[in-house]
PDB file as gemmi writes it, atoms N, CA and C in Angstrom:
CRYST1    1.000    1.000    1.000  90.00  90.00  90.00 P 1                      
ATOM      1  N   MET A   1      -0.928 -11.891  -2.592  1.00  0.00           N  
ATOM      2  CA  MET A   1       0.268 -12.540  -2.085  1.00  0.00           C  
ATOM      3  C   MET A   1       1.465 -12.122  -2.918  1.00  0.00           C  
ATOM      4  N   GLN A   2       1.302 -12.074  -4.237  1.00  0.00           N  
ATOM      5  CA  GLN A   2       2.417 -11.691  -5.111  1.00  0.00           C  
ATOM      6  C   GLN A   2       2.803 -10.240  -4.886  1.00  0.00           C  
ATOM      7  N   SER A   3       1.853  -9.369  -4.600  1.00  0.00           N  
ATOM      8  CA  SER A   3       2.194  -7.968  -4.376  1.00  0.00           C  
ATOM      9  C   SER A   3       2.989  -7.788  -3.071  1.00  0.00           C  
ATOM     10  N   ILE A   4       2.672  -8.604  -2.062  1.00  0.00           N  
ATOM     11  CA  ILE A   4       3.440  -8.546  -0.816  1.00  0.00           C  
ATOM     12  C   ILE A   4       4.882  -8.991  -1.080  1.00  0.00           C  
ATOM     13  N   LEU A   5       5.027 -10.056  -1.821  1.00  0.00           N  
ATOM     14  CA  LEU A   5       6.358 -10.559  -2.146  1.00  0.00           C  
ATOM     15  C   LEU A   5       7.125  -9.530  -2.980  1.00  0.00           C  
ATOM     16  N   ASP A   6       6.483  -8.924  -3.935  1.00  0.00           N  
ATOM     17  CA  ASP A   6       7.133  -7.907  -4.762  1.00  0.00           C  
ATOM     18  C   ASP A   6       7.543  -6.697  -3.915  1.00  0.00           C  
ATOM     19  N   THR A   7       6.703  -6.318  -2.967  1.00  0.00           N  
ATOM     20  CA  THR A   7       7.024  -5.202  -2.083  1.00  0.00           C  
ATOM     21  C   THR A   7       8.227  -5.516  -1.216  1.00  0.00           C  
ATOM     22  N   LEU A   8       8.284  -6.719  -0.656  1.00  0.00           N  
ATOM     23  CA  LEU A   8       9.426  -7.097   0.183  1.00  0.00           C  
ATOM     24  C   LEU A   8      10.716  -7.148  -0.634  1.00  0.00           C  
ATOM     25  N   TRP A   9      10.651  -7.724  -1.822  1.00  0.00           N  
ATOM     26  CA  TRP A   9      11.862  -7.759  -2.670  1.00  0.00           C  
ATOM     27  C   TRP A   9      12.256  -6.350  -3.076  1.00  0.00           C  
ATOM     28  N   GLY A  10      11.276  -5.470  -3.315  1.00  0.00           N  
ATOM     29  CA  GLY A  10      11.578  -4.090  -3.636  1.00  0.00           C  
ATOM     30  C   GLY A  10      12.273  -3.381  -2.472  1.00  0.00           C  
ATOM     31  N   LEU A  11      11.818  -3.641  -1.242  1.00  0.00           N  
ATOM     32  CA  LEU A  11      12.477  -3.056  -0.074  1.00  0.00           C  
ATOM     33  C   LEU A  11      13.908  -3.572   0.082  1.00  0.00           C  
ATOM     34  N   ILE A  12      14.097  -4.854  -0.118  1.00  0.00           N  
ATOM     35  CA  ILE A  12      15.429  -5.445   0.013  1.00  0.00           C  
ATOM     36  C   ILE A  12      16.362  -4.849  -1.056  1.00  0.00           C  
ATOM     37  N   LEU A  13      15.899  -4.798  -2.295  1.00  0.00           N  
ATOM     38  CA  LEU A  13      16.738  -4.235  -3.363  1.00  0.00           C  
ATOM     39  C   LEU A  13      16.960  -2.756  -3.198  1.00  0.00           C  
ATOM     40  N   GLY A  14      15.952  -2.039  -2.696  1.00  0.00           N  
ATOM     41  CA  GLY A  14      16.111  -0.609  -2.435  1.00  0.00           C  
ATOM     42  C   GLY A  14      17.137  -0.339  -1.351  1.00  0.00           C  
ATOM     43  N   LEU A  15      17.066  -1.124  -0.279  1.00  0.00           N  
ATOM     44  CA  LEU A  15      18.048  -0.977   0.809  1.00  0.00           C  
ATOM     45  C   LEU A  15      19.438  -1.344   0.322  1.00  0.00           C  
ATOM     46  N   LEU A  16      19.542  -2.384  -0.481  1.00  0.00           N  
ATOM     47  CA  LEU A  16      20.839  -2.758  -1.044  1.00  0.00           C  
ATOM     48  C   LEU A  16      21.356  -1.654  -1.962  1.00  0.00           C  
ATOM     49  N   GLY A  17      20.480  -1.023  -2.725  1.00  0.00           N  
ATOM     50  CA  GLY A  17      20.892   0.095  -3.586  1.00  0.00           C  
ATOM     51  C   GLY A  17      21.397   1.277  -2.800  1.00  0.00           C  
ATOM     52  N   VAL A  18      20.764   1.563  -1.661  1.00  0.00           N  
ATOM     53  CA  VAL A  18      21.225   2.653  -0.798  1.00  0.00           C  
ATOM     54  C   VAL A  18      22.615   2.349  -0.243  1.00  0.00           C  
ATOM     55  N   VAL A  19      22.819   1.109   0.179  1.00  0.00           N  
ATOM     56  CA  VAL A  19      24.135   0.713   0.718  1.00  0.00           C  
ATOM     57  C   VAL A  19      25.207   0.823  -0.368  1.00  0.00           C  
ATOM     58  N   VAL A  20      24.918   0.344  -1.560  1.00  0.00           N  
ATOM     59  CA  VAL A  20      25.898   0.402  -2.651  1.00  0.00           C  
ATOM     60  C   VAL A  20      26.184   1.849  -3.031  1.00  0.00           C  
ATOM     61  N   ALA A  21      25.160   2.693  -3.079  1.00  0.00           N  
ATOM     62  CA  ALA A  21      25.373   4.097  -3.400  1.00  0.00           C  
ATOM     63  C   ALA A  21      26.235   4.775  -2.335  1.00  0.00           C  
ATOM     64  N   GLY A  22      25.981   4.452  -1.062  1.00  0.00           N  
ATOM     65  CA  GLY A  22      26.793   5.028  -0.001  1.00  0.00           C  
ATOM     66  C   GLY A  22      28.244   4.587  -0.082  1.00  0.00           C  
ATOM     67  N   VAL A  23      28.465   3.326  -0.367  1.00  0.00           N  
ATOM     68  CA  VAL A  23      29.836   2.821  -0.521  1.00  0.00           C  
ATOM     69  C   VAL A  23      30.517   3.494  -1.707  1.00  0.00           C  
ATOM     70  N   ALA A  24      29.795   3.695  -2.798  1.00  0.00           N  
ATOM     71  CA  ALA A  24      30.387   4.338  -3.975  1.00  0.00           C  
ATOM     72  C   ALA A  24      30.758   5.785  -3.681  1.00  0.00           C  
ATOM     73  N   ILE A  25      29.900   6.490  -2.967  1.00  0.00           N  
ATOM     74  CA  ILE A  25      30.203   7.902  -2.635  1.00  0.00           C  
ATOM     75  C   ILE A  25      31.433   7.990  -1.751  1.00  0.00           C  
ATOM     76  N   ILE A  26      31.504   7.117  -0.737  1.00  0.00           N  
ATOM     77  CA  ILE A  26      32.660   7.119   0.159  1.00  0.00           C  
ATOM     78  C   ILE A  26      33.915   6.724  -0.592  1.00  0.00           C  
ATOM     79  N   GLU A  27      33.802   5.779  -1.509  1.00  0.00           N  
ATOM     80  CA  GLU A  27      34.979   5.363  -2.290  1.00  0.00           C  
ATOM     81  C   GLU A  27      35.506   6.504  -3.158  1.00  0.00           C  
ATOM     82  N   VAL A  28      34.617   7.256  -3.802  1.00  0.00           N  
ATOM     83  CA  VAL A  28      35.044   8.378  -4.635  1.00  0.00           C  
ATOM     84  C   VAL A  28      35.712   9.463  -3.784  1.00  0.00           C  
ATOM     85  N   MET A  29      35.120   9.733  -2.623  1.00  0.00           N  
ATOM     86  CA  MET A  29      35.730  10.737  -1.737  1.00  0.00           C  
ATOM     87  C   MET A  29      37.108  10.276  -1.232  1.00  0.00           C  
ATOM     88  N   ALA A  30      37.204   8.990  -0.854  1.00  0.00           N  
ATOM     89  CA  ALA A  30      38.500   8.479  -0.377  1.00  0.00           C  
ATOM     90  C   ALA A  30      39.534   8.489  -1.494  1.00  0.00           C  
ATOM     91  N   ARG A  31      39.111   8.163  -2.714  1.00  0.00           N  
ATOM     92  CA  ARG A  31      40.036   8.176  -3.841  1.00  0.00           C  
ATOM     93  C   ARG A  31      40.575   9.591  -4.090  1.00  0.00           C  
ATOM     94  N   SER A  32      39.702  10.595  -3.994  1.00  0.00           N  
ATOM     95  CA  SER A  32      40.169  11.969  -4.215  1.00  0.00           C  
ATOM     96  C   SER A  32      41.078  12.434  -3.076  1.00  0.00           C  
ATOM     97  N   VAL A  33      40.781  12.040  -1.836  1.00  0.00           N  
ATOM     98  CA  VAL A  33      41.642  12.415  -0.700  1.00  0.00           C  
ATOM     99  C   VAL A  33      43.000  11.741  -0.846  1.00  0.00           C  
ATOM    100  N   LEU A  34      43.012  10.455  -1.176  1.00  0.00           N  
ATOM    101  CA  LEU A  34      44.291   9.747  -1.361  1.00  0.00           C  
ATOM    102  C   LEU A  34      45.072  10.335  -2.527  1.00  0.00           C  
ATOM    103  N   GLY A  35      44.399  10.722  -3.591  1.00  0.00           N  
ATOM    104  CA  GLY A  35      45.060  11.353  -4.730  1.00  0.00           C  
ATOM    105  C   GLY A  35      45.673  12.694  -4.355  1.00  0.00           C  
ATOM    106  N   SER A  36      44.945  13.463  -3.546  1.00  0.00           N  
ATOM    107  CA  SER A  36      45.489  14.758  -3.145  1.00  0.00           C  
ATOM    108  C   SER A  36      46.664  14.618  -2.187  1.00  0.00           C  
ATOM    109  N   LEU A  37      46.720  13.503  -1.463  1.00  0.00           N  
ATOM    110  CA  LEU A  37      47.864  13.232  -0.566  1.00  0.00           C  
ATOM    111  C   LEU A  37      49.045  12.649  -1.316  1.00  0.00           C  
ATOM    112  N   GLY A  38      48.885  12.371  -2.590  1.00  0.00           N  
ATOM    113  CA  GLY A  38      49.977  11.839  -3.405  1.00  0.00           C  
ATOM    114  C   GLY A  38      50.066  10.323  -3.401  1.00  0.00           C  
ATOM    115  N   ILE A  39      49.059   9.663  -2.890  1.00  0.00           N  
ATOM    116  CA  ILE A  39      49.054   8.191  -2.857  1.00  0.00           C  
ATOM    117  C   ILE A  39      48.371   7.719  -4.139  1.00  0.00           C  
ATOM    118  N   GLN A  40      49.106   7.019  -4.991  1.00  0.00           N  
ATOM    119  CA  GLN A  40      48.599   6.570  -6.276  1.00  0.00           C  
ATOM    120  C   GLN A  40      48.892   5.093  -6.463  1.00  0.00           C  
ATOM    121  N   GLY A  41      48.341   4.523  -7.529  1.00  0.00           N  
ATOM    122  CA  GLY A  41      48.690   3.177  -7.956  1.00  0.00           C  
ATOM    123  C   GLY A  41      48.197   2.075  -7.045  1.00  0.00           C  
ATOM    124  N   GLN A  42      49.090   1.101  -6.844  1.00  0.00           N  
ATOM    125  CA  GLN A  42      48.736  -0.101  -6.113  1.00  0.00           C  
ATOM    126  C   GLN A  42      48.498   0.182  -4.626  1.00  0.00           C  
ATOM    127  N   VAL A  43      49.219   1.129  -4.072  1.00  0.00           N  
ATOM    128  CA  VAL A  43      49.020   1.465  -2.656  1.00  0.00           C  
ATOM    129  C   VAL A  43      47.600   2.001  -2.462  1.00  0.00           C  
ATOM    130  N   GLN A  44      47.149   2.863  -3.357  1.00  0.00           N  
ATOM    131  CA  GLN A  44      45.811   3.386  -3.301  1.00  0.00           C  
ATOM    132  C   GLN A  44      44.770   2.276  -3.453  1.00  0.00           C  
ATOM    133  N   THR A  45      45.023   1.343  -4.340  1.00  0.00           N  
ATOM    134  CA  THR A  45      44.112   0.203  -4.552  1.00  0.00           C  
ATOM    135  C   THR A  45      44.003  -0.637  -3.295  1.00  0.00           C  
ATOM    136  N   VAL A  46      45.124  -0.910  -2.642  1.00  0.00           N  
ATOM    137  CA  VAL A  46      45.102  -1.704  -1.419  1.00  0.00           C  
ATOM    138  C   VAL A  46      44.348  -0.971  -0.320  1.00  0.00           C  
ATOM    139  N   LEU A  47      44.609   0.317  -0.156  1.00  0.00           N  
ATOM    140  CA  LEU A  47      43.910   1.087   0.873  1.00  0.00           C  
ATOM    141  C   LEU A  47      42.394   1.150   0.602  1.00  0.00           C  
ATOM    142  N   LEU A  48      42.024   1.317  -0.645  1.00  0.00           N  
ATOM    143  CA  LEU A  48      40.609   1.354  -0.988  1.00  0.00           C  
ATOM    144  C   LEU A  48      39.961   0.002  -0.796  1.00  0.00           C  
ATOM    145  N   PHE A  49      40.714  -1.073  -1.049  1.00  0.00           N  
ATOM    146  CA  PHE A  49      40.183  -2.417  -0.807  1.00  0.00           C  
ATOM    147  C   PHE A  49      39.939  -2.647   0.679  1.00  0.00           C  
ATOM    148  N   LEU A  50      40.870  -2.199   1.529  1.00  0.00           N  
ATOM    149  CA  LEU A  50      40.681  -2.296   2.972  1.00  0.00           C  
ATOM    150  C   LEU A  50      39.488  -1.446   3.423  1.00  0.00           C  
ATOM    151  N   LEU A  51      39.336  -0.286   2.837  1.00  0.00           N  
ATOM    152  CA  LEU A  51      38.190   0.583   3.160  1.00  0.00           C  
ATOM    153  C   LEU A  51      36.891  -0.099   2.746  1.00  0.00           C  
ATOM    154  N   LEU A  52      36.887  -0.731   1.584  1.00  0.00           N  
ATOM    155  CA  LEU A  52      35.701  -1.451   1.122  1.00  0.00           C  
ATOM    156  C   LEU A  52      35.322  -2.557   2.095  1.00  0.00           C  
ATOM    157  N   GLY A  53      36.297  -3.321   2.555  1.00  0.00           N  
ATOM    158  CA  GLY A  53      36.030  -4.369   3.551  1.00  0.00           C  
ATOM    159  C   GLY A  53      35.432  -3.795   4.823  1.00  0.00           C  
ATOM    160  N   GLY A  54      35.967  -2.686   5.279  1.00  0.00           N  
ATOM    161  CA  GLY A  54      35.419  -2.028   6.471  1.00  0.00           C  
ATOM    162  C   GLY A  54      34.009  -1.516   6.249  1.00  0.00           C  
ATOM    163  N   LEU A  55      33.758  -0.967   5.085  1.00  0.00           N  
ATOM    164  CA  LEU A  55      32.409  -0.474   4.779  1.00  0.00           C  
ATOM    165  C   LEU A  55      31.400  -1.604   4.683  1.00  0.00           C  
ATOM    166  N   ILE A  56      31.814  -2.746   4.124  1.00  0.00           N  
ATOM    167  CA  ILE A  56      30.911  -3.886   4.051  1.00  0.00           C  
ATOM    168  C   ILE A  56      30.576  -4.401   5.437  1.00  0.00           C  
ATOM    169  N   LEU A  57      31.594  -4.523   6.278  1.00  0.00           N  
ATOM    170  CA  LEU A  57      31.359  -4.945   7.664  1.00  0.00           C  
ATOM    171  C   LEU A  57      30.445  -3.951   8.412  1.00  0.00           C  
ATOM    172  N   GLY A  58      30.705  -2.670   8.194  1.00  0.00           N  
ATOM    173  CA  GLY A  58      29.868  -1.644   8.819  1.00  0.00           C  
ATOM    174  C   GLY A  58      28.430  -1.685   8.347  1.00  0.00           C  
ATOM    175  N   ALA A  59      28.252  -1.924   7.059  1.00  0.00           N  
ATOM    176  CA  ALA A  59      26.894  -2.000   6.507  1.00  0.00           C  
ATOM    177  C   ALA A  59      26.147  -3.192   7.079  1.00  0.00           C  
ATOM    178  N   PHE A  60      26.837  -4.334   7.235  1.00  0.00           N  
ATOM    179  CA  PHE A  60      26.167  -5.494   7.822  1.00  0.00           C  
ATOM    180  C   PHE A  60      25.872  -5.287   9.295  1.00  0.00           C  
ATOM    181  N   ARG A  61      26.710  -4.530   9.997  1.00  0.00           N  
ATOM    182  CA  ARG A  61      26.418  -4.232  11.385  1.00  0.00           C  
ATOM    183  C   ARG A  61      25.217  -3.311  11.513  1.00  0.00           C  
ATOM    184  N   VAL A  62      25.131  -2.322  10.638  1.00  0.00           N  
ATOM    185  CA  VAL A  62      24.039  -1.347  10.717  1.00  0.00           C  
ATOM    186  C   VAL A  62      22.738  -1.933  10.151  1.00  0.00           C  
ATOM    187  N   PHE A  63      22.828  -2.540   8.973  1.00  0.00           N  
ATOM    188  CA  PHE A  63      21.610  -2.996   8.287  1.00  0.00           C  
ATOM    189  C   PHE A  63      21.417  -4.503   8.324  1.00  0.00           C  
ATOM    190  N   GLY A  64      22.288  -5.235   8.975  1.00  0.00           N  
ATOM    191  CA  GLY A  64      22.235  -6.691   8.959  1.00  0.00           C  
ATOM    192  C   GLY A  64      20.937  -7.269   9.478  1.00  0.00           C  
ATOM    193  N   LYS A  65      20.471  -6.754  10.609  1.00  0.00           N  
ATOM    194  CA  LYS A  65      19.227  -7.272  11.172  1.00  0.00           C  
ATOM    195  C   LYS A  65      18.037  -6.915  10.286  1.00  0.00           C  
ATOM    196  N   LEU A  66      18.054  -5.748   9.697  1.00  0.00           N  
ATOM    197  CA  LEU A  66      16.957  -5.356   8.809  1.00  0.00           C  
ATOM    198  C   LEU A  66      16.958  -6.232   7.558  1.00  0.00           C  
ATOM    199  N   PHE A  67      18.155  -6.504   7.012  1.00  0.00           N  
ATOM    200  CA  PHE A  67      18.232  -7.413   5.863  1.00  0.00           C  
ATOM    201  C   PHE A  67      17.707  -8.794   6.242  1.00  0.00           C  
ATOM    202  N   ALA A  68      18.083  -9.279   7.428  1.00  0.00           N  
ATOM    203  CA  ALA A  68      17.649 -10.598   7.868  1.00  0.00           C  
ATOM    204  C   ALA A  68      16.134 -10.657   8.021  1.00  0.00           C  
ATOM    205  N   VAL A  69      15.556  -9.633   8.636  1.00  0.00           N  
ATOM    206  CA  VAL A  69      14.104  -9.607   8.826  1.00  0.00           C  
ATOM    207  C   VAL A  69      13.379  -9.550   7.484  1.00  0.00           C  
ATOM    208  N   LEU A  70      13.864  -8.712   6.587  1.00  0.00           N  
ATOM    209  CA  LEU A  70      13.225  -8.604   5.268  1.00  0.00           C  
ATOM    210  C   LEU A  70      13.364  -9.899   4.486  1.00  0.00           C  
ATOM    211  N   LEU A  71      14.529 -10.539   4.545  1.00  0.00           N  
ATOM    212  CA  LEU A  71      14.701 -11.801   3.826  1.00  0.00           C  
ATOM    213  C   LEU A  71      13.836 -12.915   4.411  1.00  0.00           C  
ATOM    214  N   VAL A  72      13.736 -12.986   5.742  1.00  0.00           N  
ATOM    215  CA  VAL A  72      12.887 -14.004   6.367  1.00  0.00           C  
ATOM    216  C   VAL A  72      11.442 -13.752   5.994  1.00  0.00           C  
ATOM    217  N   ALA A  73      11.008 -12.499   6.000  1.00  0.00           N  
ATOM    218  CA  ALA A  73       9.638 -12.189   5.611  1.00  0.00           C  
ATOM    219  C   ALA A  73       9.387 -12.547   4.154  1.00  0.00           C  
ATOM    220  N   ALA A  74      10.341 -12.214   3.289  1.00  0.00           N  
ATOM    221  CA  ALA A  74      10.151 -12.499   1.858  1.00  0.00           C  
ATOM    222  C   ALA A  74      10.108 -14.004   1.607  1.00  0.00           C  
ATOM    223  N   PHE A  75      11.012 -14.756   2.252  1.00  0.00           N  
ATOM    224  CA  PHE A  75      10.986 -16.205   2.050  1.00  0.00           C  
ATOM    225  C   PHE A  75       9.762 -16.846   2.676  1.00  0.00           C  
ATOM    226  N   SER A  76       9.267 -16.302   3.768  1.00  0.00           N  
ATOM    227  CA  SER A  76       8.027 -16.818   4.368  1.00  0.00           C  
ATOM    228  C   SER A  76       6.836 -16.602   3.443  1.00  0.00           C  
ATOM    229  N   VAL A  77       6.748 -15.411   2.883  1.00  0.00           N  
ATOM    230  CA  VAL A  77       5.649 -15.128   1.950  1.00  0.00           C  
ATOM    231  C   VAL A  77       5.789 -15.994   0.706  1.00  0.00           C  
ATOM    232  N   TYR A  78       7.004 -16.188   0.232  1.00  0.00           N  
ATOM    233  CA  TYR A  78       7.221 -17.050  -0.937  1.00  0.00           C  
ATOM    234  C   TYR A  78       6.816 -18.489  -0.637  1.00  0.00           C  
ATOM    235  N   PHE A  79       7.155 -18.976   0.552  1.00  0.00           N  
ATOM    236  CA  PHE A  79       6.778 -20.325   0.964  1.00  0.00           C  
ATOM    237  C   PHE A  79       5.251 -20.438   1.041  1.00  0.00           C  
ATOM    238  N   MET A  80       4.601 -19.453   1.647  1.00  0.00           N  
ATOM    239  CA  MET A  80       3.128 -19.480   1.727  1.00  0.00           C  
ATOM    240  C   MET A  80       2.512 -19.413   0.348  1.00  0.00           C  
ATOM    241  N   HIS A  81       3.114 -18.650  -0.549  1.00  0.00           N  
ATOM    242  CA  HIS A  81       2.617 -18.552  -1.907  1.00  0.00           C  
ATOM    243  C   HIS A  81       2.697 -19.899  -2.597  1.00  0.00           C  
ATOM    244  N   ILE A  82       3.789 -20.608  -2.388  1.00  0.00           N  
ATOM    245  CA  ILE A  82       3.938 -21.936  -2.988  1.00  0.00           C  
ATOM    246  C   ILE A  82       2.925 -22.899  -2.395  1.00  0.00           C  
ATOM    247  N   VAL A  83       2.849 -22.947  -1.065  1.00  0.00           N  
ATOM    248  CA  VAL A  83       1.953 -23.905  -0.399  1.00  0.00           C  
ATOM    249  C   VAL A  83       0.502 -23.609  -0.728  1.00  0.00           C  
ATOM    250  N   PHE A  84       0.081 -22.366  -0.556  1.00  0.00           N  
ATOM    251  CA  PHE A  84      -1.327 -22.046  -0.814  1.00  0.00           C  
ATOM    252  C   PHE A  84      -1.642 -22.049  -2.281  1.00  0.00           C  
ATOM    253  N   GLY A  85      -0.648 -21.761  -3.121  1.00  0.00           N  
ATOM    254  CA  GLY A  85      -0.884 -21.828  -4.560  1.00  0.00           C  
ATOM    255  C   GLY A  85      -1.118 -23.250  -5.008  1.00  0.00           C  
ATOM    256  N   VAL A  86      -0.364 -24.186  -4.449  1.00  0.00           N  
ATOM    257  CA  VAL A  86      -0.544 -25.600  -4.770  1.00  0.00           C  
ATOM    258  C   VAL A  86      -1.873 -26.085  -4.246  1.00  0.00           C  
ATOM    259  N   LEU A  87      -2.217 -25.668  -3.023  1.00  0.00           N  
ATOM    260  CA  LEU A  87      -3.484 -26.114  -2.436  1.00  0.00           C  
ATOM    261  C   LEU A  87      -4.687 -25.513  -3.161  1.00  0.00           C  
ATOM    262  N   SER A  88      -4.577 -24.258  -3.592  1.00  0.00           N  
ATOM    263  CA  SER A  88      -5.735 -23.647  -4.242  1.00  0.00           C  
ATOM    264  C   SER A  88      -5.911 -24.191  -5.645  1.00  0.00           C  
ATOM    265  N   ASP A  89      -4.823 -24.646  -6.268  1.00  0.00           N  
ATOM    266  CA  ASP A  89      -4.922 -25.218  -7.618  1.00  0.00           C  
ATOM    267  C   ASP A  89      -5.289 -26.697  -7.593  1.00  0.00           C  
ATOM    268  N   ALA A  90      -5.372 -27.288  -6.397  1.00  0.00           N  
ATOM    269  CA  ALA A  90      -5.587 -28.722  -6.300  1.00  0.00           C  
ATOM    270  C   ALA A  90      -6.981 -29.141  -6.744  1.00  0.00           C  
ATOM    271  N   LEU A  91      -7.989 -28.352  -6.423  1.00  0.00           N  
ATOM    272  CA  LEU A  91      -9.367 -28.726  -6.736  1.00  0.00           C  
ATOM    273  C   LEU A  91     -10.004 -27.698  -7.646  1.00  0.00           C  
ATOM    274  N   ILE A  92      -9.595 -27.676  -8.860  1.00  0.00           N  
ATOM    275  CA  ILE A  92     -10.157 -26.755  -9.838  1.00  0.00           C  
ATOM    276  C   ILE A  92     -11.164 -27.523 -10.682  1.00  0.00           C  
ATOM    277  N   PRO A  93     -12.413 -27.082 -10.685  1.00  0.00           N  
ATOM    278  CA  PRO A  93     -13.389 -27.780 -11.532  1.00  0.00           C  
ATOM    279  C   PRO A  93     -13.077 -27.590 -13.006  1.00  0.00           C  
ATOM    280  N   VAL A  94     -13.101 -28.680 -13.720  1.00  0.00           N  
ATOM    281  CA  VAL A  94     -12.776 -28.662 -15.148  1.00  0.00           C  
ATOM    282  C   VAL A  94     -14.003 -29.190 -15.890  1.00  0.00           C  
ATOM    283  N   GLN A  95     -14.404 -28.455 -16.890  1.00  0.00           N  
ATOM    284  CA  GLN A  95     -15.558 -28.853 -17.692  1.00  0.00           C  
ATOM    285  C   GLN A  95     -15.086 -29.785 -18.798  1.00  0.00           C  
ATOM    286  N   THR A  96     -15.603 -30.982 -18.796  1.00  0.00           N  
ATOM    287  CA  THR A  96     -15.308 -31.949 -19.854  1.00  0.00           C  
ATOM    288  C   THR A  96     -16.556 -32.164 -20.683  1.00  0.00           C  
ATOM    289  N   SER A  97     -16.453 -32.946 -21.705  1.00  0.00           N  
ATOM    290  CA  SER A  97     -17.611 -33.163 -22.574  1.00  0.00           C  
ATOM    291  C   SER A  97     -18.683 -33.993 -21.864  1.00  0.00           C  
ATOM    292  N   SER A  98     -18.304 -34.859 -20.917  1.00  0.00           N  
ATOM    293  CA  SER A  98     -19.298 -35.701 -20.267  1.00  0.00           C  
ATOM    294  C   SER A  98     -19.805 -35.072 -18.968  1.00  0.00           C  
ATOM    295  N   ALA A  99     -18.969 -34.509 -18.133  1.00  0.00           N  
ATOM    296  CA  ALA A  99     -19.413 -33.949 -16.872  1.00  0.00           C  
ATOM    297  C   ALA A  99     -18.321 -33.031 -16.296  1.00  0.00           C  
ATOM    298  N   THR A 100     -18.641 -32.412 -15.154  1.00  0.00           N  
ATOM    299  CA  THR A 100     -17.680 -31.567 -14.467  1.00  0.00           C  
ATOM    300  C   THR A 100     -16.917 -32.432 -13.467  1.00  0.00           C  
ATOM    301  N   THR A 101     -15.614 -32.371 -13.492  1.00  0.00           N  
ATOM    302  CA  THR A 101     -14.778 -33.140 -12.564  1.00  0.00           C  
ATOM    303  C   THR A 101     -13.823 -32.193 -11.834  1.00  0.00           C  
ATOM    304  N   ASP A 102     -13.358 -32.640 -10.687  1.00  0.00           N  
ATOM    305  CA  ASP A 102     -12.356 -31.901  -9.926  1.00  0.00           C  
ATOM    306  C   ASP A 102     -10.989 -32.446 -10.280  1.00  0.00           C  
ATOM    307  N   VAL A 103     -10.072 -31.533 -10.570  1.00  0.00           N  
ATOM    308  CA  VAL A 103      -8.726 -31.941 -10.920  1.00  0.00           C  
ATOM    309  C   VAL A 103      -7.799 -31.524  -9.810  1.00  0.00           C  
TER     310      VAL A 103                                                      
END                                                                             
């Protein structure tokens, strides 16, 4: 159960890493294009901020459903891990000095 949860979290973080890397590459390219056009300073910052907002919206449109499915799967596995972990630990035989009891 823990390996499934780790795999799902790994997929979510991997996908998030791909999105962040893509945004960073586009930001560097946009910064160089704006610099070559002579746009510097605060105007460049504002334009890059608007581009970042557009990229975030685009990423959620493209990957939003995949993120949602992966998060629902991860939280479902986590919930099952908690429920079944509590249930499996409920009746553990414990050896005492007088006899074996269920805890």
